[in-house]
Short mmCIF file of C-alpha atoms in Angstrom, two decimals:
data_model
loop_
_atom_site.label_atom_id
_atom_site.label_comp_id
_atom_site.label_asym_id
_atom_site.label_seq_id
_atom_site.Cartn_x
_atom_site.Cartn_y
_atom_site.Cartn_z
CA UNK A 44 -2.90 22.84 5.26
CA UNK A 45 -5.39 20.26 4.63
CA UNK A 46 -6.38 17.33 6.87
CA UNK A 47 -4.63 13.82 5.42
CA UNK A 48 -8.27 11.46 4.49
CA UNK A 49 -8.08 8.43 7.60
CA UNK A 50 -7.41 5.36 7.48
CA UNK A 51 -8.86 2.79 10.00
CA UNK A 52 -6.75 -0.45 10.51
CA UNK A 53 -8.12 -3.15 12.89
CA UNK A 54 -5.37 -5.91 13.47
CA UNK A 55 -5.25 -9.17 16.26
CA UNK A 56 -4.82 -12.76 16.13
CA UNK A 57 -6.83 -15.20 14.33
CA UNK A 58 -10.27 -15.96 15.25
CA UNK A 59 -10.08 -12.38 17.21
CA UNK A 60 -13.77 -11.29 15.35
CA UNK A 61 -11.44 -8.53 13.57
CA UNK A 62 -13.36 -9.52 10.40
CA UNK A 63 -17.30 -8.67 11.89
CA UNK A 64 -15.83 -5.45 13.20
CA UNK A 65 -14.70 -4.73 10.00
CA UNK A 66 -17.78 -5.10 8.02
CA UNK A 67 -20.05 -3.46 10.77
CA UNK A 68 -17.71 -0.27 10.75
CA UNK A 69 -17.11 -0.26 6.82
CA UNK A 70 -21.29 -0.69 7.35
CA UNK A 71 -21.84 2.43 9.43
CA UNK A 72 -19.22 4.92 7.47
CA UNK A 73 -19.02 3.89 3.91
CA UNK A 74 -16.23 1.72 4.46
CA UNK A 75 -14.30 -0.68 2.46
CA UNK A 76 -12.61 -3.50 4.01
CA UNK A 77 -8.99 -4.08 2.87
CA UNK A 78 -6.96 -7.78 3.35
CA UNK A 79 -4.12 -7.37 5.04
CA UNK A 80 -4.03 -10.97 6.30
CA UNK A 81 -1.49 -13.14 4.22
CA UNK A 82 -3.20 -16.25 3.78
CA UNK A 83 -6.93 -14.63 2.85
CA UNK A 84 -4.81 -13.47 -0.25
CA UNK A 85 -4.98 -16.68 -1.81
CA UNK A 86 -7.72 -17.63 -4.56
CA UNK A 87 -6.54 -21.91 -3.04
CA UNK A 88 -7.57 -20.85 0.67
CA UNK A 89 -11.28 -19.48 0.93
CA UNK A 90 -12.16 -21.92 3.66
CA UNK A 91 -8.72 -22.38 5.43
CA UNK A 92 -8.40 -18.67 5.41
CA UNK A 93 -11.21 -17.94 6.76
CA UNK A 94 -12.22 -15.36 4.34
CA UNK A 95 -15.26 -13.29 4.22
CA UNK A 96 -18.59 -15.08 3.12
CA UNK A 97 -20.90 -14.18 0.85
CA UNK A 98 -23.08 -12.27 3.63
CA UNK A 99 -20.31 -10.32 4.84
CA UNK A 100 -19.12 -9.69 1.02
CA UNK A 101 -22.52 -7.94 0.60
CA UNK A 102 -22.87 -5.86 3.17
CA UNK A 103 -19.58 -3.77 2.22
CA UNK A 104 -17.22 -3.73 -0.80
CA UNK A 105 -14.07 -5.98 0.01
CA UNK A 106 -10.83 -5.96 -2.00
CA UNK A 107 -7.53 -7.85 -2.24
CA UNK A 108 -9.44 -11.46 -0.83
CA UNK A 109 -8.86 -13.83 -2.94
CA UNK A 110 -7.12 -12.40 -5.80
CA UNK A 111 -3.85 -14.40 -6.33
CA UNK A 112 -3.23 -17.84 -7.83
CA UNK A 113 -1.66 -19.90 -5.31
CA UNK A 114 1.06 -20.69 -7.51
CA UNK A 115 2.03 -16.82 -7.95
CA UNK A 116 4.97 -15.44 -5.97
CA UNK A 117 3.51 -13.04 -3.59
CA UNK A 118 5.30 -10.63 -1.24
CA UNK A 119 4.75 -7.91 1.43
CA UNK A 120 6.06 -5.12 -0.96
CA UNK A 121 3.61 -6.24 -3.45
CA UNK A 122 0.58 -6.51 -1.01
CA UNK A 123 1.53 -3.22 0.21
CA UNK A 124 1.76 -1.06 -3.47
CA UNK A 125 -1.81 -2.62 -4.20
CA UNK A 126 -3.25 -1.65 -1.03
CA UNK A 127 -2.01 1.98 -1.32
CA UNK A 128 -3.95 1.65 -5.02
CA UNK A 129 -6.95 0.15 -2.81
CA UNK A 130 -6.33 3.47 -0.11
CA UNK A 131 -6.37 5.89 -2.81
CA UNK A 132 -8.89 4.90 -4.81
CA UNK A 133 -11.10 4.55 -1.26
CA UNK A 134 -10.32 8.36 -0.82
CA UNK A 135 -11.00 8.94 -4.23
CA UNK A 136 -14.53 7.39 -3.52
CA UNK A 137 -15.54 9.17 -0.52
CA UNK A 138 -15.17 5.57 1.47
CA UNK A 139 -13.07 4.99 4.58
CA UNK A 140 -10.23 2.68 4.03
CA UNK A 141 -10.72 -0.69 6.89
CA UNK A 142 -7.39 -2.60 6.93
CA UNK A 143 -7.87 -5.82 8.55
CA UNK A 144 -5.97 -8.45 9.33
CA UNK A 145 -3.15 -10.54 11.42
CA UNK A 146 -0.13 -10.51 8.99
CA UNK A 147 2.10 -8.11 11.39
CA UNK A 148 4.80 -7.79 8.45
CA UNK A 149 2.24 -6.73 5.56
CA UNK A 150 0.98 -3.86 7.98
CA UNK A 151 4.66 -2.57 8.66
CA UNK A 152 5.57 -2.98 4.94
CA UNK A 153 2.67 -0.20 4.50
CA UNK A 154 2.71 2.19 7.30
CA UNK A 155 6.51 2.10 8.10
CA UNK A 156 8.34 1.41 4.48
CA UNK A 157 10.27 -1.77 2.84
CA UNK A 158 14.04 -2.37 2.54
CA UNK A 159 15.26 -1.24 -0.62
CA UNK A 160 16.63 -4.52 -1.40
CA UNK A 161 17.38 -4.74 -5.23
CA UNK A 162 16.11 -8.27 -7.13
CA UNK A 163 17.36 -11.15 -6.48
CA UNK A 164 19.45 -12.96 -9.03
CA UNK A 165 17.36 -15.80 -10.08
CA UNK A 166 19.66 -18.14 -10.53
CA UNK A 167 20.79 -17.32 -6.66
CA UNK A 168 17.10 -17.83 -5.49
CA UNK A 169 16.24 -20.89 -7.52
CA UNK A 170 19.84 -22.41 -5.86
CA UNK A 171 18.69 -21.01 -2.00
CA UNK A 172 15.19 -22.22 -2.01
CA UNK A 173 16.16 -25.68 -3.32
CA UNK A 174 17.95 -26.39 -0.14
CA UNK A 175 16.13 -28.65 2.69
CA UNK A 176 15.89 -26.50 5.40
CA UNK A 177 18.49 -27.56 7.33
CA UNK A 178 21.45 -27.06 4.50
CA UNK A 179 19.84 -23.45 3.90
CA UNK A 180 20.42 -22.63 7.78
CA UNK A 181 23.85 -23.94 7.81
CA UNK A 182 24.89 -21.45 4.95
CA UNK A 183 23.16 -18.56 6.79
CA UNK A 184 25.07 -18.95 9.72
CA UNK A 185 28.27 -18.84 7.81
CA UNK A 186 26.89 -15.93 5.64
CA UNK A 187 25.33 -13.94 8.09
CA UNK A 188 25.45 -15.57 11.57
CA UNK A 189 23.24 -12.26 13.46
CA UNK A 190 20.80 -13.28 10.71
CA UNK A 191 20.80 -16.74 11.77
CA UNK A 192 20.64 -16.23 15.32
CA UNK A 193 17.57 -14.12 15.12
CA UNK A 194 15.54 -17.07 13.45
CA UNK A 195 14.42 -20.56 14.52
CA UNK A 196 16.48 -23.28 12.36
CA UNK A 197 13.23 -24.29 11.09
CA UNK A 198 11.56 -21.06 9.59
CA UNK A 199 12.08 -21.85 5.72
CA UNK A 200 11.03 -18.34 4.23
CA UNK A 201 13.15 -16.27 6.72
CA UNK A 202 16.26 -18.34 6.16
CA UNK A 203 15.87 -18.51 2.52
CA UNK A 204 15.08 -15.00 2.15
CA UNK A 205 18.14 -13.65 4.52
CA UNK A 206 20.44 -16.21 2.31
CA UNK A 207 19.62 -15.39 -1.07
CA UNK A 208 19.71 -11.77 -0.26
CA UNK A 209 23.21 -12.00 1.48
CA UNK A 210 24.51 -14.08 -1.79
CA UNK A 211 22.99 -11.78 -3.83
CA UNK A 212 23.59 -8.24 -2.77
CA UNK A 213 26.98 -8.81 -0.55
CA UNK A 214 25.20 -7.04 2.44
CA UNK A 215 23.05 -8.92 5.45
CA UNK A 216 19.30 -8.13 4.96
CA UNK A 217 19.63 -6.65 8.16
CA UNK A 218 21.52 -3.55 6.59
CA UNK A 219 18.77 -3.20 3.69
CA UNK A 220 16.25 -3.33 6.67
CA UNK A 221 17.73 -0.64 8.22
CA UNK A 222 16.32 2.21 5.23
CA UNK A 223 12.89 2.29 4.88
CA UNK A 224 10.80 3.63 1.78
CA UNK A 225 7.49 4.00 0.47
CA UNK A 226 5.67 3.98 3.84
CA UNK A 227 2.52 5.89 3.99
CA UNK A 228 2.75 5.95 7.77
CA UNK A 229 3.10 9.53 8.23
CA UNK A 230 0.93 10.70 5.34
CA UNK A 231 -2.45 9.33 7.01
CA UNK A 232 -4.39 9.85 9.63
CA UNK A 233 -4.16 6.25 11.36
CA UNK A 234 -6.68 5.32 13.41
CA UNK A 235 -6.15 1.65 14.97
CA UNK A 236 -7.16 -1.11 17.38
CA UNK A 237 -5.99 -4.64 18.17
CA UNK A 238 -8.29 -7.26 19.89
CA UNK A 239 -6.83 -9.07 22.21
CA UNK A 240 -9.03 -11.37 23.86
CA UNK A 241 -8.78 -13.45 26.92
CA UNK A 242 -6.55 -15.87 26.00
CA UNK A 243 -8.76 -19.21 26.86
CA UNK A 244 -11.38 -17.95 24.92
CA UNK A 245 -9.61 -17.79 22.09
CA UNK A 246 -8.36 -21.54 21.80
CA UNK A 247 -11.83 -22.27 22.43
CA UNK A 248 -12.75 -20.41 19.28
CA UNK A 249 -9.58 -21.35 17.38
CA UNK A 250 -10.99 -25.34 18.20
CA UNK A 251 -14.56 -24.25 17.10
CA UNK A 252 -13.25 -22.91 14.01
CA UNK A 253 -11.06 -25.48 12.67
CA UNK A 254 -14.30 -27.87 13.15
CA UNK A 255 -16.31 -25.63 11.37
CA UNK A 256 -13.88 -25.45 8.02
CA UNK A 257 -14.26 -29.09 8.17
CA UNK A 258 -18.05 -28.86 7.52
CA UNK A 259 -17.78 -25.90 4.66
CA UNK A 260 -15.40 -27.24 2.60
CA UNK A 261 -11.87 -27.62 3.99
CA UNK A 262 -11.15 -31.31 3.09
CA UNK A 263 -12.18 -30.17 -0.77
CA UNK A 264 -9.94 -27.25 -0.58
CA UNK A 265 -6.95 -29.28 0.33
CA UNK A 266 -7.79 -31.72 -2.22
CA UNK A 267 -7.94 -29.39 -4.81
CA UNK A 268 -4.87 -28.14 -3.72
CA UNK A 269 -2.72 -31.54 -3.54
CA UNK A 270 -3.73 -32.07 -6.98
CA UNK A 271 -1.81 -28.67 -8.56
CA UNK A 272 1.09 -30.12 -10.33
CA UNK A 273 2.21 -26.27 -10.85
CA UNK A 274 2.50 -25.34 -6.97
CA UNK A 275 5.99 -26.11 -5.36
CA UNK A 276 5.76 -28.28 -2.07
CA UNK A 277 7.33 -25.24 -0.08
CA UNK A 278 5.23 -22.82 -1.50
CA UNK A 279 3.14 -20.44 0.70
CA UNK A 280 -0.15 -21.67 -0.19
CA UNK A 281 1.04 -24.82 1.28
CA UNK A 282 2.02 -23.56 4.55
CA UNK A 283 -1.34 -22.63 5.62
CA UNK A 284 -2.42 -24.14 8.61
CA UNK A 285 -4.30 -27.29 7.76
CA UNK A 286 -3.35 -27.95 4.25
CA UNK A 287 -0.72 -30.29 5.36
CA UNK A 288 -2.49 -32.00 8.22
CA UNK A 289 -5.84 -32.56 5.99
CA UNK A 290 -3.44 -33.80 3.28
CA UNK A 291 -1.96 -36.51 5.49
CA UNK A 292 -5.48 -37.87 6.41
CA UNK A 293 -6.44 -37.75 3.02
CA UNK A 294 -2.95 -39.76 1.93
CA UNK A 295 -3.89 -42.30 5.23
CA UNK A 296 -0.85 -40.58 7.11
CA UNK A 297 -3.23 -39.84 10.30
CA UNK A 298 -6.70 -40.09 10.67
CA UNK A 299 -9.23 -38.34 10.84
CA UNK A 300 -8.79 -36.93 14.35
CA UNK A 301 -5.24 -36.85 14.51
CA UNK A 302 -5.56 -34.63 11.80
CA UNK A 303 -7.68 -31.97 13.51
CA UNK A 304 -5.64 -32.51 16.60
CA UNK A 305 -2.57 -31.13 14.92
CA UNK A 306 -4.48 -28.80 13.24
CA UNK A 307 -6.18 -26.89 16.21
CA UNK A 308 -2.56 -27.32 18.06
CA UNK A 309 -0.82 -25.07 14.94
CA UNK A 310 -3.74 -22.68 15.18
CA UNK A 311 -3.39 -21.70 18.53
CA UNK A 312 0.02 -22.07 18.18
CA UNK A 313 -0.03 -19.81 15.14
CA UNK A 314 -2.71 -17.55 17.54
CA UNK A 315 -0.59 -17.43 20.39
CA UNK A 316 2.58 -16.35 18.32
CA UNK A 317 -0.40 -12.91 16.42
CA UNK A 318 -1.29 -12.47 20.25
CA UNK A 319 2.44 -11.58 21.37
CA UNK A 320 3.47 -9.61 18.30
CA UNK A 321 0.33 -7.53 18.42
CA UNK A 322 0.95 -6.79 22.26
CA UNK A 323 4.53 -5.78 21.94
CA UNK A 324 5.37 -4.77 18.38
CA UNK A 325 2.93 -1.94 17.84
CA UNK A 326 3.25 1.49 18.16
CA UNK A 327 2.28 2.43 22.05
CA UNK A 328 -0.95 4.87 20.63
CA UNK A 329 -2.71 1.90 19.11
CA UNK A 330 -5.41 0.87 21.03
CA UNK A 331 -5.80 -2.60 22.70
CA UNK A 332 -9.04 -4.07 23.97
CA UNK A 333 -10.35 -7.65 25.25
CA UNK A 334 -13.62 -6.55 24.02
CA UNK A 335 -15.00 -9.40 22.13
CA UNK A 336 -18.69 -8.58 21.81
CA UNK A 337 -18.98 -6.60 18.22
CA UNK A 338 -21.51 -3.91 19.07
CA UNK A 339 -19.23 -3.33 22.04
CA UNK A 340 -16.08 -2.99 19.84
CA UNK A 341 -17.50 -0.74 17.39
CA UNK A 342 -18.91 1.70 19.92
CA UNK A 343 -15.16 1.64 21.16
CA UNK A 344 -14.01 1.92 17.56
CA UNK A 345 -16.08 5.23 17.00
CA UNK A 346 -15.48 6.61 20.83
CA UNK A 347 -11.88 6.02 21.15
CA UNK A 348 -10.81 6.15 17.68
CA UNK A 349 -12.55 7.99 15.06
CA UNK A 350 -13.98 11.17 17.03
#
């Protein structure tokens, strides 16, 4: 019986230094690096992303950065059937699949399977994700109260996407979630490590970072964005951290530093909420480290992990 080709994931919060590993590894083993970060997906979002730069783009072949219109619907199941394309046609090449990332849910969609959930009725969608927030949680705890218990009253997608899928199949999304298909999971050999760094010195780089955007571009970005007549105000693009807080400076809403105050709060907020899911949620065998030092991680990387 033949070996199954590997596949290297390297997952963490943001501002972790997942992406440097990455490239160095893809570097030293014919690698190609693989999004699986949610936000990096997203032609609108190079800066606020934080996607790779032109240096690390040519030092190994990337794919799924930067591909989708921010005014497409995007979703974990389809992130997940293009990266199995990506996986494939890495084996096909003689290159070692990196995924990379901090999007938890796209890396479960992939290894473990998706809920066979059939499509929504569009009419039912349009009629869920319409409702302010508040309304939309309200119905969910009527329509599926275990649903609504599980989520904060504020989490727009989760609510909407429990609701509409309640309304529109007759069963909680909690009972689709229950079967799994498609995973590739147990049809690779996974290798995987998640940084997780001391925690002050990652809200020191988190700060650093959000600074930095602000000097390549950011405030552009968001401008460019704000003027889209053809993205919804709710869409994901939207969400990202610092579209709306750049967009209230540039409105007059807040200045200039209250604007990167609120900013660097969501990121580490954001960073502290990767940092807890990557230390409980994943599968005991997956390495952890607080290595921070990329030389350091690699040699861990090929050690630990791929020998």
């Amino acid at each position: 019986m033949s070996v199954p080709p590997p596949l290297a994931l390297i997952a963490g919060p943001t501002a972790s230094g997942k992406s440097a590993l990455a490239v160095a590894l893809a570097e030293k083993h014919r690698g190609v690096v693989i999004n699986a970060d949610s936000a990096q997906v997203y032609a609108d979002l190079h800066v606020l992303s934080a996607r790779p730069d032109d240096g690390e783009l040519a030092r190994a072949p990337h794919r799924l950065f930067g591909h989708i219109d921010g005014a497409d619907d995007y979703s974990a199941a389809r992130w997940a059937a293009e990266a199995r394309q990506e996986i494939l046609q890495a084996h096909a090449d003689d290159r070692l699949p990196i995924l990379v990332g901090g999007t938890g849910l796209y890396m479960r969609t992939l290894l473990d399977g998706i809920a066979p959930v059939p499509e929504i009725d569009a009419d039912i969608r349009m009629e869920v994700r319409a409702l302010p927030v508040a309304e939309a949680y309200a119905a969910l705890e009527k329509a599926d109260p275990q649903a609504a218990q599980r989520l904060r009253p504020t989490d727009t997608t989760r609510i909407a996407r429990a609701l509409e899928v309640v309304r529109s199949t007759g069963r909680p999304l909690a009972e689709w979630q229950a079967e799994r298909v498609g995973g590739i999971g147990k049809r690779v050999a996974l290798t995987a490590m998640v940084l997780l760094p001391d925690r002050e010195w990652l809200r020191a780089r988190c700060d650093r970072r959000f600074d930095l955007m602000l000097d390549q571009g950011a405030v552009e970005e968001v401008r460019a964005l704000c003027a889209r007549t053809d993205i919804a105000a709710n869409a994901p693009v939207r969400r990202a951290i610092g579209v709306a807080e750049i967009g209230a400076w540039l409105s007059g809403a807040l200045t200039r530093e209250e604007a990167i105050e609120r900013a660097q709060a969501a990121t580490r907020q954001y960073a502290k909420r990767q940092y807890t899911w990557f230390r409980n949620q994943p599968p005991g065998e997956w390495a952890r480290t607080d290595e921070t030092e990329t030389n350091r991680l690699l040699h861990i990387f090929e050690t630990k992990l791929l020998n």
